[in-house]
Amino acid sequence: MNPEDFPTPDADVETVEPETLKDRIDAGEAITLLDARMQSEYDEWHIDGENVESINAPYFHFLDEEVPEDVLADIPDDREVTVLCAKGGASEFVAGTLAERDYDVNHLDEGMNGWASIYEAVEVSDYDGAGALYQYQRPSSGCLGYFLVSDGEAAVVDPLRAFTDRYLADADEHGVDLKYAVDTHVHADHISGVRALDDEGVEGVIPEAAVDRGVTYADDLTTAADGDTFEVGDATVETVFTPGHTTGMTSYLLDDSLLATGDGLFVESVARPDLEEGDDGAPEAARMLYESLQERVLTLPDETLIGGAHFSDAAVPADDGTYTEPIGALVDEMDALTMDEDDFVDLILSDMPPRPANYEEIIATNLGQNAVDDEEAFTLELGPNNCAASQESLAGD
């Protein structure tokens, strides 16, 4: 059903903004959520956390005047419950139905779409390069990006199309010129914002090694080859070719302080190698990833920060709230980084999660082979990113 098709509940129901819910979860408050989406949608993607109790009760149970007793029995009546759905219509109706039965309820504004609109910028306090560095965090999907500010200029790494206006606004707020928008690779979990920012006068940069994959717009943007450098104010951004997750996977060393690794290395895992070449090509890609990690990433100084393009529920943030960690600490913590090549390949191929939802259409869109409007782009990327290998088997004890 569409949100407008649900009857308006007789009881008044308070609306909770997504940012407010996020703040309460981050503060460690005990939260009870009633997710009114279908079970298949819930199983694929829902709000979770150590202090979050999440209950799935699809909205159709509440359409009849008599709600099944077993459904009501699963909903706590001794504490506040926040009802949510996909876009907000069903949750308001369900919450109203429960309020009429004296439950203490509210509902999440715009549902999971509202949750997916949260995008926070957290300063990387251990960044030791020129200027300042911020990590963008999208909790709904675990997407990360980077905003480097130095001496009147800025660059954004791995921007999302859905937040094009946000990057421009942040540049204005910092009083700088947004000079570059840089992609690490052809993403499979979200729609890139590089072309949208290029249309706004920002110089779009994509990896030269990704062009042969079928990028249709390479001639309109700047391509970055291994060893190329870009000046952002007083900071230098160096291109580091790190294939494995994809054949064109490229990292960027931000003023010798943080390596933005895209989907090559995360603070809790390494890349999955099957999204470009499929299961048949995954073993070769895994060996390519091993070589990139051992020869291009782990040879950097131990104090160099690693910042990936994603984080998962298994990731533990640093003291500053960012998902970054020095290379030396990752080597100590992650067994996968000290294995020999054969063991590494066997390990990451042994237990990979489901591929990202809509990943083939997202890849085609990011290659320029498929055109979607902003609403379609936002809908395509809803859900978990699943661009890493299984976290549980990669970390040390």
PDB file of N, CA, C and O in Angstrom, residues 360-386:
ATOM      1  N   GLU A 360      23.771  -4.987  -9.624  1.00  0.00           N
ATOM      2  CA  GLU A 360      24.035  -4.940 -11.064  1.00  0.00           C
ATOM      3  C   GLU A 360      23.501  -3.651 -11.677  1.00  0.00           C
ATOM      4  O   GLU A 360      24.163  -3.038 -12.527  1.00  0.00           O
ATOM      5  N   GLU A 361      22.325  -3.217 -11.237  1.00  0.00           N
ATOM      6  CA  GLU A 361      21.761  -1.971 -11.762  1.00  0.00           C
ATOM      7  C   GLU A 361      22.540  -0.767 -11.249  1.00  0.00           C
ATOM      8  O   GLU A 361      22.731   0.224 -11.973  1.00  0.00           O
ATOM      9  N   ILE A 362      23.006  -0.846 -10.007  1.00  0.00           N
ATOM     10  CA  ILE A 362      23.813   0.247  -9.455  1.00  0.00           C
ATOM     11  C   ILE A 362      25.135   0.363 -10.218  1.00  0.00           C
ATOM     12  O   ILE A 362      25.568   1.467 -10.576  1.00  0.00           O
ATOM     13  N   ILE A 363      25.792  -0.758 -10.483  1.00  0.00           N
ATOM     14  CA  ILE A 363      27.036  -0.733 -11.255  1.00  0.00           C
ATOM     15  C   ILE A 363      26.795  -0.132 -12.631  1.00  0.00           C
ATOM     16  O   ILE A 363      27.560   0.734 -13.095  1.00  0.00           O
ATOM     17  N   ALA A 364      25.738  -0.572 -13.311  1.00  0.00           N
ATOM     18  CA  ALA A 364      25.430  -0.043 -14.646  1.00  0.00           C
ATOM     19  C   ALA A 364      25.190   1.461 -14.592  1.00  0.00           C
ATOM     20  O   ALA A 364      25.604   2.205 -15.498  1.00  0.00           O
ATOM     21  N   THR A 365      24.540   1.933 -13.536  1.00  0.00           N
ATOM     22  CA  THR A 365      24.293   3.366 -13.385  1.00  0.00           C
ATOM     23  C   THR A 365      25.602   4.113 -13.167  1.00  0.00           C
ATOM     24  O   THR A 365      25.842   5.174 -13.768  1.00  0.00           O
ATOM     25  N   ASN A 366      26.469   3.562 -12.336  1.00  0.00           N
ATOM     26  CA  ASN A 366      27.752   4.224 -12.072  1.00  0.00           C
ATOM     27  C   ASN A 366      28.691   4.176 -13.269  1.00  0.00           C
ATOM     28  O   ASN A 366      29.589   5.023 -13.390  1.00  0.00           O
ATOM     29  N   LEU A 367      28.505   3.202 -14.148  1.00  0.00           N
ATOM     30  CA  LEU A 367      29.281   3.161 -15.391  1.00  0.00           C
ATOM     31  C   LEU A 367      28.750   4.148 -16.424  1.00  0.00           C
ATOM     32  O   LEU A 367      29.431   4.432 -17.410  1.00  0.00           O
ATOM     33  N   GLY A 368      27.536   4.656 -16.211  1.00  0.00           N
ATOM     34  CA  GLY A 368      26.912   5.550 -17.182  1.00  0.00           C
ATOM     35  C   GLY A 368      26.104   4.817 -18.222  1.00  0.00           C
ATOM     36  O   GLY A 368      25.647   5.419 -19.195  1.00  0.00           O
ATOM     37  N   GLN A 369      25.895   3.522 -18.030  1.00  0.00           N
ATOM     38  CA  GLN A 369      25.152   2.710 -18.993  1.00  0.00           C
ATOM     39  C   GLN A 369      23.661   2.686 -18.693  1.00  0.00           C
ATOM     40  O   GLN A 369      22.870   2.210 -19.516  1.00  0.00           O
ATOM     41  N   ASN A 370      23.282   3.193 -17.538  1.00  0.00           N
ATOM     42  CA  ASN A 370      21.891   3.162 -17.090  1.00  0.00           C
ATOM     43  C   ASN A 370      21.579   4.522 -16.485  1.00  0.00           C
ATOM     44  O   ASN A 370      22.345   5.014 -15.653  1.00  0.00           O
ATOM     45  N   ALA A 371      20.480   5.130 -16.895  1.00  0.00           N
ATOM     46  CA  ALA A 371      20.113   6.460 -16.396  1.00  0.00           C
ATOM     47  C   ALA A 371      18.927   6.341 -15.451  1.00  0.00           C
ATOM     48  O   ALA A 371      17.916   5.727 -15.788  1.00  0.00           O
ATOM     49  N   VAL A 372      19.060   6.911 -14.259  1.00  0.00           N
ATOM     50  CA  VAL A 372      17.966   6.933 -13.294  1.00  0.00           C
ATOM     51  C   VAL A 372      17.842   8.328 -12.724  1.00  0.00           C
ATOM     52  O   VAL A 372      18.828   9.077 -12.647  1.00  0.00           O
ATOM     53  N   ASP A 373      16.627   8.700 -12.321  1.00  0.00           N
ATOM     54  CA  ASP A 373      16.455  10.012 -11.694  1.00  0.00           C
ATOM     55  C   ASP A 373      16.846   9.922 -10.222  1.00  0.00           C
ATOM     56  O   ASP A 373      17.186   8.844  -9.703  1.00  0.00           O
ATOM     57  N   ASP A 374      16.788  11.053  -9.528  1.00  0.00           N
ATOM     58  CA  ASP A 374      17.273  11.099  -8.151  1.00  0.00           C
ATOM     59  C   ASP A 374      16.475  10.176  -7.233  1.00  0.00           C
ATOM     60  O   ASP A 374      17.039   9.512  -6.353  1.00  0.00           O
ATOM     61  N   GLU A 375      15.162  10.113  -7.418  1.00  0.00           N
ATOM     62  CA  GLU A 375      14.339   9.255  -6.566  1.00  0.00           C
ATOM     63  C   GLU A 375      14.662   7.783  -6.801  1.00  0.00           C
ATOM     64  O   GLU A 375      14.781   7.004  -5.854  1.00  0.00           O
ATOM     65  N   GLU A 376      14.807   7.400  -8.068  1.00  0.00           N
ATOM     66  CA  GLU A 376      15.172   6.013  -8.374  1.00  0.00           C
ATOM     67  C   GLU A 376      16.551   5.675  -7.815  1.00  0.00           C
ATOM     68  O   GLU A 376      16.771   4.581  -7.289  1.00  0.00           O
ATOM     69  N   ALA A 377      17.479   6.618  -7.927  1.00  0.00           N
ATOM     70  CA  ALA A 377      18.832   6.386  -7.419  1.00  0.00           C
ATOM     71  C   ALA A 377      18.808   6.152  -5.919  1.00  0.00           C
ATOM     72  O   ALA A 377      19.463   5.239  -5.407  1.00  0.00           O
ATOM     73  N   PHE A 378      18.037   6.952  -5.199  1.00  0.00           N
ATOM     74  CA  PHE A 378      17.938   6.817  -3.745  1.00  0.00           C
ATOM     75  C   PHE A 378      17.343   5.461  -3.374  1.00  0.00           C
ATOM     76  O   PHE A 378      17.819   4.776  -2.457  1.00  0.00           O
ATOM     77  N   THR A 379      16.316   5.049  -4.105  1.00  0.00           N
ATOM     78  CA  THR A 379      15.657   3.776  -3.817  1.00  0.00           C
ATOM     79  C   THR A 379      16.568   2.592  -4.110  1.00  0.00           C
ATOM     80  O   THR A 379      16.594   1.611  -3.354  1.00  0.00           O
ATOM     81  N   LEU A 380      17.337   2.673  -5.183  1.00  0.00           N
ATOM     82  CA  LEU A 380      18.226   1.572  -5.564  1.00  0.00           C
ATOM     83  C   LEU A 380      19.226   1.228  -4.467  1.00  0.00           C
ATOM     84  O   LEU A 380      19.553   0.062  -4.251  1.00  0.00           O
ATOM     85  N   GLU A 381      19.706   2.237  -3.774  1.00  0.00           N
ATOM     86  CA  GLU A 381      20.796   2.005  -2.831  1.00  0.00           C
ATOM     87  C   GLU A 381      20.332   1.777  -1.396  1.00  0.00           C
ATOM     88  O   GLU A 381      21.154   1.650  -0.487  1.00  0.00           O
ATOM     89  N   LEU A 382      19.024   1.710  -1.167  1.00  0.00           N
ATOM     90  CA  LEU A 382      18.538   1.420   0.175  1.00  0.00           C
ATOM     91  C   LEU A 382      18.944   0.013   0.589  1.00  0.00           C
ATOM     92  O   LEU A 382      18.857  -0.923  -0.199  1.00  0.00           O
ATOM     93  N   GLY A 383      19.374  -0.128   1.827  1.00  0.00           N
ATOM     94  CA  GLY A 383      19.756  -1.451   2.312  1.00  0.00           C
ATOM     95  C   GLY A 383      21.222  -1.520   2.677  1.00  0.00           C
ATOM     96  O   GLY A 383      21.971  -0.546   2.549  1.00  0.00           O
ATOM     97  N   PRO A 384      21.677  -2.697   3.139  1.00  0.00           N
ATOM     98  CA  PRO A 384      23.075  -2.861   3.559  1.00  0.00           C
ATOM     99  C   PRO A 384      24.009  -2.858   2.370  1.00  0.00           C
ATOM    100  O   PRO A 384      23.623  -3.198   1.239  1.00  0.00           O
ATOM    101  N   ASN A 385      25.298  -2.488   2.601  1.00  0.00           N
ATOM    102  CA  ASN A 385      26.230  -2.416   1.470  1.00  0.00           C
ATOM    103  C   ASN A 385      26.811  -3.780   1.108  1.00  0.00           C
ATOM    104  O   ASN A 385      26.987  -4.092  -0.056  1.00  0.00           O
ATOM    105  N   ASN A 386      27.164  -4.603   2.100  1.00  0.00           N
ATOM    106  CA  ASN A 386      27.678  -5.960   1.852  1.00  0.00           C
ATOM    107  C   ASN A 386      28.855  -5.997   0.877  1.00  0.00           C
ATOM    108  O   ASN A 386      28.973  -6.924   0.070  1.00  0.00           O
TER     109      ASN A 386
END
